Amino acid sequence: MLLHLMTWTEVEDYLGRHKGILIPIGSTEQHGPTGLLGTDALCPEIIAKHAAAEDPDIIIGPTFNVGCAQHHMAFPGSMTLRPSTMIAALTDWITSLTRHGFEKIYFLNGHGGNVSTVKAAFSEVYAERSLAAPGSNGPQVRCHLQNWWELEGIFNLCKELFPSGHGSHATPSEVAVTFFAYPDKARNTVLDPKIAPMGPILDAEDYRRRFPDGRIGSDPSTATPELGEKIVTATAKALMTSYGKFVAA
Ligand code: NI
């Protein structure tokens, strides 16, 4: 079920039975010459929706689709939040949900650059409760951050499907996932060099100098909707196991 397609009475009924919610979180940032700007938000959203279609007990919240992407800002279309803004926004998202009785908030992440900031937001949520006067604590809250490519077995599957030029940004696996969900956006072009360079990530201007077409270490020209489907099917299955364990704990 998708939260934004439910009514408040349906959510109230659900909260009588379950306390968990799954939120896709990503970024809006360049993904090389062939990848969509929404790739990092679309991947967790596509995978989460696939899992929710299999399991009616999973509610998917709105996708948090702009993250920490300052290093991509030299490429048009990229958007970013300052870490402090993102921490504030995430704290409010989580607190809105816990206000109604959600206790287990699982974020499925599509962007490595979000990790430290999301964890800082979790610490803010926990600190607020710990600092409250005794007796004023609300229901317990547990937050979890899971990178989709680190779900059990998924990184190995991606390496198997794309043995060379997987890289770390605009990877063929993430591009394939979006091409599976949006086949009319599947495209290809001659990439030069075929496999992009690797290197450190610093500020936006430095990034564009080091990685002129936006890719890092990758060759997304091997991405196809068919391979994307394999990744989505396997990742949704692994997600259901991981989410199930989290809400049951
Ligand atoms: Ni990405």
Tab-separated table of C-alpha atoms and ligand atoms in Angstrom:
chain	number	residue	atom	x	y	z
A	1	MET	CA	0.000	0.000	0.000
A	2	LEU	CA	1.143	3.485	-0.751
A	3	LEU	CA	0.486	5.984	2.035
A	4	HIS	CA	-0.544	8.740	-0.353
A	5	LEU	CA	-3.197	6.495	-1.910
A	6	MET	CA	-4.748	5.582	1.457
A	7	THR	CA	-7.331	7.408	3.571
A	8	TRP	CA	-6.732	8.401	7.176
A	9	THR	CA	-9.214	5.778	8.358
A	10	GLU	CA	-7.278	3.080	6.523
A	11	VAL	CA	-4.074	4.244	8.213
A	12	GLU	CA	-5.790	4.246	11.604
A	13	ASP	CA	-6.974	0.655	11.035
A	14	TYR	CA	-3.489	-0.367	9.899
A	15	LEU	CA	-1.928	1.105	13.048
A	16	GLY	CA	-4.174	-1.143	15.118
A	17	ARG	CA	-2.330	-4.110	13.606
A	18	HIS	CA	1.138	-2.879	12.568
A	19	LYS	CA	3.645	-0.202	13.559
A	20	GLY	CA	6.029	-0.182	10.599
A	21	ILE	CA	6.461	1.999	7.534
A	22	LEU	CA	9.001	1.880	4.713
A	23	ILE	CA	10.264	5.112	3.168
A	24	PRO	CA	12.323	5.252	-0.033
A	25	ILE	CA	15.040	7.896	0.227
A	26	GLY	CA	17.398	9.081	-2.481
A	27	SER	CA	18.588	12.078	-4.396
A	28	THR	CA	17.977	14.186	-7.500
A	29	GLU	CA	21.373	14.421	-9.177
A	30	GLN	CA	23.124	13.808	-12.470
A	31	HIS	CA	23.781	10.167	-13.338
A	32	GLY	CA	26.061	10.469	-16.342
A	33	PRO	CA	25.025	10.898	-19.975
A	34	THR	CA	22.399	8.111	-19.954
A	35	GLY	CA	21.173	7.879	-16.356
A	36	LEU	CA	18.093	9.761	-15.157
A	37	LEU	CA	18.424	12.588	-12.634
A	38	GLY	CA	16.034	10.739	-10.332
A	39	THR	CA	17.967	7.449	-10.387
A	40	ASP	CA	18.876	7.365	-6.682
A	41	ALA	CA	15.308	8.127	-5.590
A	42	LEU	CA	13.685	5.972	-8.267
A	43	CYS	CA	15.657	2.789	-7.440
A	44	PRO	CA	14.487	2.458	-3.818
A	45	GLU	CA	10.980	3.574	-4.835
A	46	ILE	CA	10.741	0.968	-7.608
A	47	ILE	CA	12.076	-1.797	-5.345
A	48	ALA	CA	9.827	-0.804	-2.416
A	49	LYS	CA	6.723	-0.693	-4.618
A	50	HIS	CA	7.598	-4.119	-5.996
A	51	ALA	CA	7.843	-5.492	-2.429
A	52	ALA	CA	4.590	-3.800	-1.372
A	53	ALA	CA	2.776	-5.342	-4.355
A	54	GLU	CA	3.742	-8.763	-2.951
A	55	ASP	CA	3.003	-8.014	0.702
A	56	PRO	CA	-0.166	-6.062	1.606
A	57	ASP	CA	1.163	-5.482	5.137
A	58	ILE	CA	3.836	-3.082	3.902
A	59	ILE	CA	3.020	0.639	3.760
A	60	ILE	CA	5.311	2.743	1.586
A	61	GLY	CA	5.620	6.400	2.588
A	62	PRO	CA	6.372	9.278	0.212
A	63	THR	CA	9.807	9.152	-1.392
A	64	PHE	CA	12.312	11.557	0.166
A	65	ASN	CA	13.746	12.434	-3.208
A	66	VAL	CA	16.208	15.293	-2.710
A	67	GLY	CA	19.229	14.473	-0.569
A	68	CYS	CA	22.820	15.539	0.031
A	69	ALA	CA	24.285	15.975	-3.436
A	70	GLN	CA	26.403	19.120	-3.216
A	71	HIS	CA	29.193	17.455	-5.223
A	72	HIS	CA	26.872	17.091	-8.248
A	73	MET	CA	25.876	20.757	-8.388
A	74	ALA	CA	28.096	21.592	-11.388
A	75	PHE	CA	25.702	19.477	-13.525
A	76	PRO	CA	22.348	21.055	-14.487
A	77	GLY	CA	19.250	19.562	-12.910
A	78	SER	CA	21.008	18.350	-9.777
A	79	MET	CA	19.445	19.498	-6.512
A	80	THR	CA	20.758	19.321	-2.967
A	81	LEU	CA	19.864	19.918	0.634
A	82	ARG	CA	22.429	21.160	3.112
A	83	PRO	CA	23.021	18.443	5.712
A	84	SER	CA	21.446	20.664	8.391
A	85	THR	CA	18.306	21.126	6.245
A	86	MET	CA	18.050	17.409	5.587
A	87	ILE	CA	18.434	16.546	9.269
A	88	ALA	CA	15.654	19.019	10.138
A	89	ALA	CA	13.345	17.701	7.401
A	90	LEU	CA	13.923	14.043	8.265
A	91	THR	CA	13.367	14.727	11.950
A	92	ASP	CA	9.999	16.276	11.091
A	93	TRP	CA	9.064	13.403	8.754
A	94	ILE	CA	9.851	10.850	11.462
A	95	THR	CA	8.149	12.836	14.225
A	96	SER	CA	5.001	13.253	12.081
A	97	LEU	CA	4.790	9.493	11.683
A	98	THR	CA	5.508	8.650	15.319
A	99	ARG	CA	2.860	11.213	16.357
A	100	HIS	CA	0.301	8.796	14.871
A	101	GLY	CA	1.783	5.643	16.362
A	102	PHE	CA	4.279	4.402	13.800
A	103	GLU	CA	7.203	2.992	15.792
A	104	LYS	CA	9.410	1.300	13.198
A	105	ILE	CA	10.631	3.574	10.419
A	106	TYR	CA	12.665	1.815	7.724
A	107	PHE	CA	14.430	3.956	5.127
A	108	LEU	CA	15.467	2.219	1.914
A	109	ASN	CA	18.273	4.363	0.569
A	110	GLY	CA	19.539	4.867	-2.977
A	111	HIS	CA	22.336	7.399	-2.420
A	112	GLY	CA	25.574	6.800	-0.524
A	113	GLY	CA	25.975	10.554	0.052
A	114	ASN	CA	22.904	10.519	2.324
A	115	VAL	CA	24.170	7.990	4.847
A	116	SER	CA	25.952	10.133	7.428
A	117	THR	CA	23.210	12.788	7.370
A	118	VAL	CA	20.361	10.288	7.751
A	119	LYS	CA	22.179	8.705	10.697
A	120	ALA	CA	22.598	12.153	12.262
A	121	ALA	CA	18.831	12.683	11.875
A	122	PHE	CA	18.173	9.387	13.671
A	123	SER	CA	20.436	10.578	16.497
A	124	GLU	CA	18.414	13.809	16.713
A	125	VAL	CA	15.191	11.815	17.042
A	126	TYR	CA	16.638	9.594	19.745
A	127	ALA	CA	18.238	12.539	21.576
A	128	GLU	CA	14.959	14.449	21.687
A	129	ARG	CA	13.312	11.500	23.417
A	130	SER	CA	16.231	10.899	25.782
A	131	LEU	CA	16.321	14.543	26.825
A	132	ALA	CA	12.582	14.751	27.490
A	133	ALA	CA	11.523	14.882	31.146
A	134	PRO	CA	10.909	11.453	32.726
A	135	GLY	CA	7.381	10.278	32.034
A	136	SER	CA	6.992	12.427	28.942
A	137	ASN	CA	8.525	9.905	26.555
A	138	GLY	CA	6.287	8.942	23.666
A	139	PRO	CA	6.114	5.431	22.236
A	140	GLN	CA	9.443	3.848	21.441
A	141	VAL	CA	10.853	4.673	18.023
A	142	ARG	CA	13.289	2.621	16.001
A	143	CYS	CA	14.759	3.916	12.743
A	144	HIS	CA	16.716	1.881	10.240
A	145	LEU	CA	18.722	2.885	7.188
A	146	GLN	CA	19.353	0.295	4.495
A	147	ASN	CA	21.202	0.884	1.238
A	148	TRP	CA	19.339	-1.175	-1.381
A	149	TRP	CA	22.536	-2.548	-2.970
A	150	GLU	CA	23.671	-3.840	0.436
A	151	LEU	CA	20.616	-6.045	0.976
A	152	GLU	CA	21.664	-9.659	1.279
A	153	GLY	CA	23.104	-11.064	-1.946
A	154	ILE	CA	22.432	-7.977	-4.062
A	155	PHE	CA	25.919	-6.530	-4.468
A	156	ASN	CA	27.178	-9.931	-5.634
A	157	LEU	CA	24.269	-10.232	-8.072
A	158	CYS	CA	25.048	-6.787	-9.534
A	159	LYS	CA	28.741	-7.686	-9.931
A	160	GLU	CA	27.730	-10.955	-11.594
A	161	LEU	CA	25.418	-9.189	-14.061
A	162	PHE	CA	27.968	-6.423	-14.736
A	163	PRO	CA	31.410	-7.977	-14.207
A	164	SER	CA	33.350	-5.003	-15.594
A	165	GLY	CA	32.739	-1.286	-15.216
A	166	HIS	CA	30.307	-1.484	-12.312
A	167	GLY	CA	31.966	1.510	-10.649
A	168	SER	CA	30.381	3.614	-7.946
A	169	HIS	CA	28.324	6.333	-9.630
A	170	ALA	CA	25.928	5.987	-12.559
A	171	THR	CA	26.438	2.255	-12.178
A	172	PRO	CA	24.934	-0.099	-14.757
A	173	SER	CA	22.870	-1.767	-12.012
A	174	GLU	CA	21.096	1.400	-10.833
A	175	VAL	CA	20.610	2.586	-14.416
A	176	ALA	CA	19.168	-0.842	-15.346
A	177	VAL	CA	16.663	-0.685	-12.468
A	178	THR	CA	15.299	2.636	-13.762
A	179	PHE	CA	15.238	1.367	-17.378
A	180	PHE	CA	13.152	-1.610	-16.223
A	181	ALA	CA	10.570	0.678	-14.604
A	182	TYR	CA	10.687	3.330	-17.346
A	183	PRO	CA	11.547	1.414	-20.543
A	184	ASP	CA	10.723	4.410	-22.734
A	185	LYS	CA	13.633	6.209	-21.029
A	186	ALA	CA	16.125	3.412	-21.760
A	187	ARG	CA	18.890	4.862	-23.918
A	188	ASN	CA	22.466	4.343	-24.822
A	189	THR	CA	25.335	6.338	-26.217
A	190	VAL	CA	29.020	5.849	-26.976
A	191	LEU	CA	30.867	6.544	-23.753
A	192	ASP	CA	34.381	7.961	-23.772
A	193	PRO	CA	36.224	6.529	-21.971
A	194	LYS	CA	34.146	3.357	-21.897
A	195	ILE	CA	34.875	2.905	-18.204
A	196	ALA	CA	34.963	6.201	-16.291
A	197	PRO	CA	37.868	7.121	-13.977
A	198	MET	CA	37.797	6.572	-10.216
A	199	GLY	CA	38.831	9.227	-7.710
A	200	PRO	CA	37.916	11.207	-4.616
A	201	ILE	CA	34.704	13.217	-4.227
A	202	LEU	CA	35.264	16.810	-3.112
A	203	ASP	CA	33.388	19.965	-4.145
A	204	ALA	CA	31.176	20.441	-7.202
A	205	GLU	CA	33.731	22.142	-9.493
A	206	ASP	CA	36.416	19.614	-8.628
A	207	TYR	CA	33.970	16.771	-9.316
A	208	ARG	CA	33.178	17.998	-12.821
A	209	ARG	CA	36.891	18.450	-13.572
A	210	ARG	CA	37.707	14.891	-12.471
A	211	PHE	CA	34.599	13.231	-13.901
A	212	PRO	CA	33.593	15.343	-16.941
A	213	ASP	CA	30.523	13.298	-17.943
A	214	GLY	CA	29.470	12.613	-14.361
A	215	ARG	CA	30.239	8.884	-14.072
A	216	ILE	CA	32.668	7.423	-11.518
A	217	GLY	CA	34.332	4.130	-12.473
A	218	SER	CA	31.294	2.896	-14.362
A	219	ASP	CA	30.189	1.779	-17.809
A	220	PRO	CA	26.382	2.027	-17.790
A	221	SER	CA	26.181	1.177	-21.512
A	222	THR	CA	25.507	-2.458	-20.533
A	223	ALA	CA	22.309	-1.556	-18.606
A	224	THR	CA	19.104	-3.038	-20.029
A	225	PRO	CA	15.505	-3.240	-18.772
A	226	GLU	CA	15.807	-7.057	-18.707
A	227	LEU	CA	18.808	-7.008	-16.364
A	228	GLY	CA	17.062	-4.331	-14.305
A	229	GLU	CA	14.100	-6.655	-13.823
A	230	LYS	CA	16.417	-9.344	-12.404
A	231	ILE	CA	17.832	-6.863	-9.900
A	232	VAL	CA	14.404	-5.522	-8.889
A	233	THR	CA	12.929	-8.995	-8.359
A	234	ALA	CA	15.865	-10.194	-6.231
A	235	THR	CA	16.180	-6.946	-4.286
A	236	ALA	CA	12.444	-6.752	-3.487
A	237	LYS	CA	12.633	-10.287	-2.083
A	238	ALA	CA	15.679	-9.443	0.057
A	239	LEU	CA	13.940	-6.252	1.171
A	240	MET	CA	10.855	-8.145	2.390
A	241	THR	CA	13.091	-10.355	4.543
A	242	SER	CA	15.072	-7.413	5.928
A	243	TYR	CA	11.977	-5.265	6.586
A	244	GLY	CA	10.122	-8.208	8.144
A	245	LYS	CA	12.993	-8.806	10.587
A	246	PHE	CA	13.148	-5.113	11.488
A	247	VAL	CA	9.442	-4.701	12.266
A	248	ALA	CA	9.332	-8.003	14.194
A	249	ALA	CA	12.344	-7.175	16.392
B	1	NI	NI	23.217	6.673	-7.948
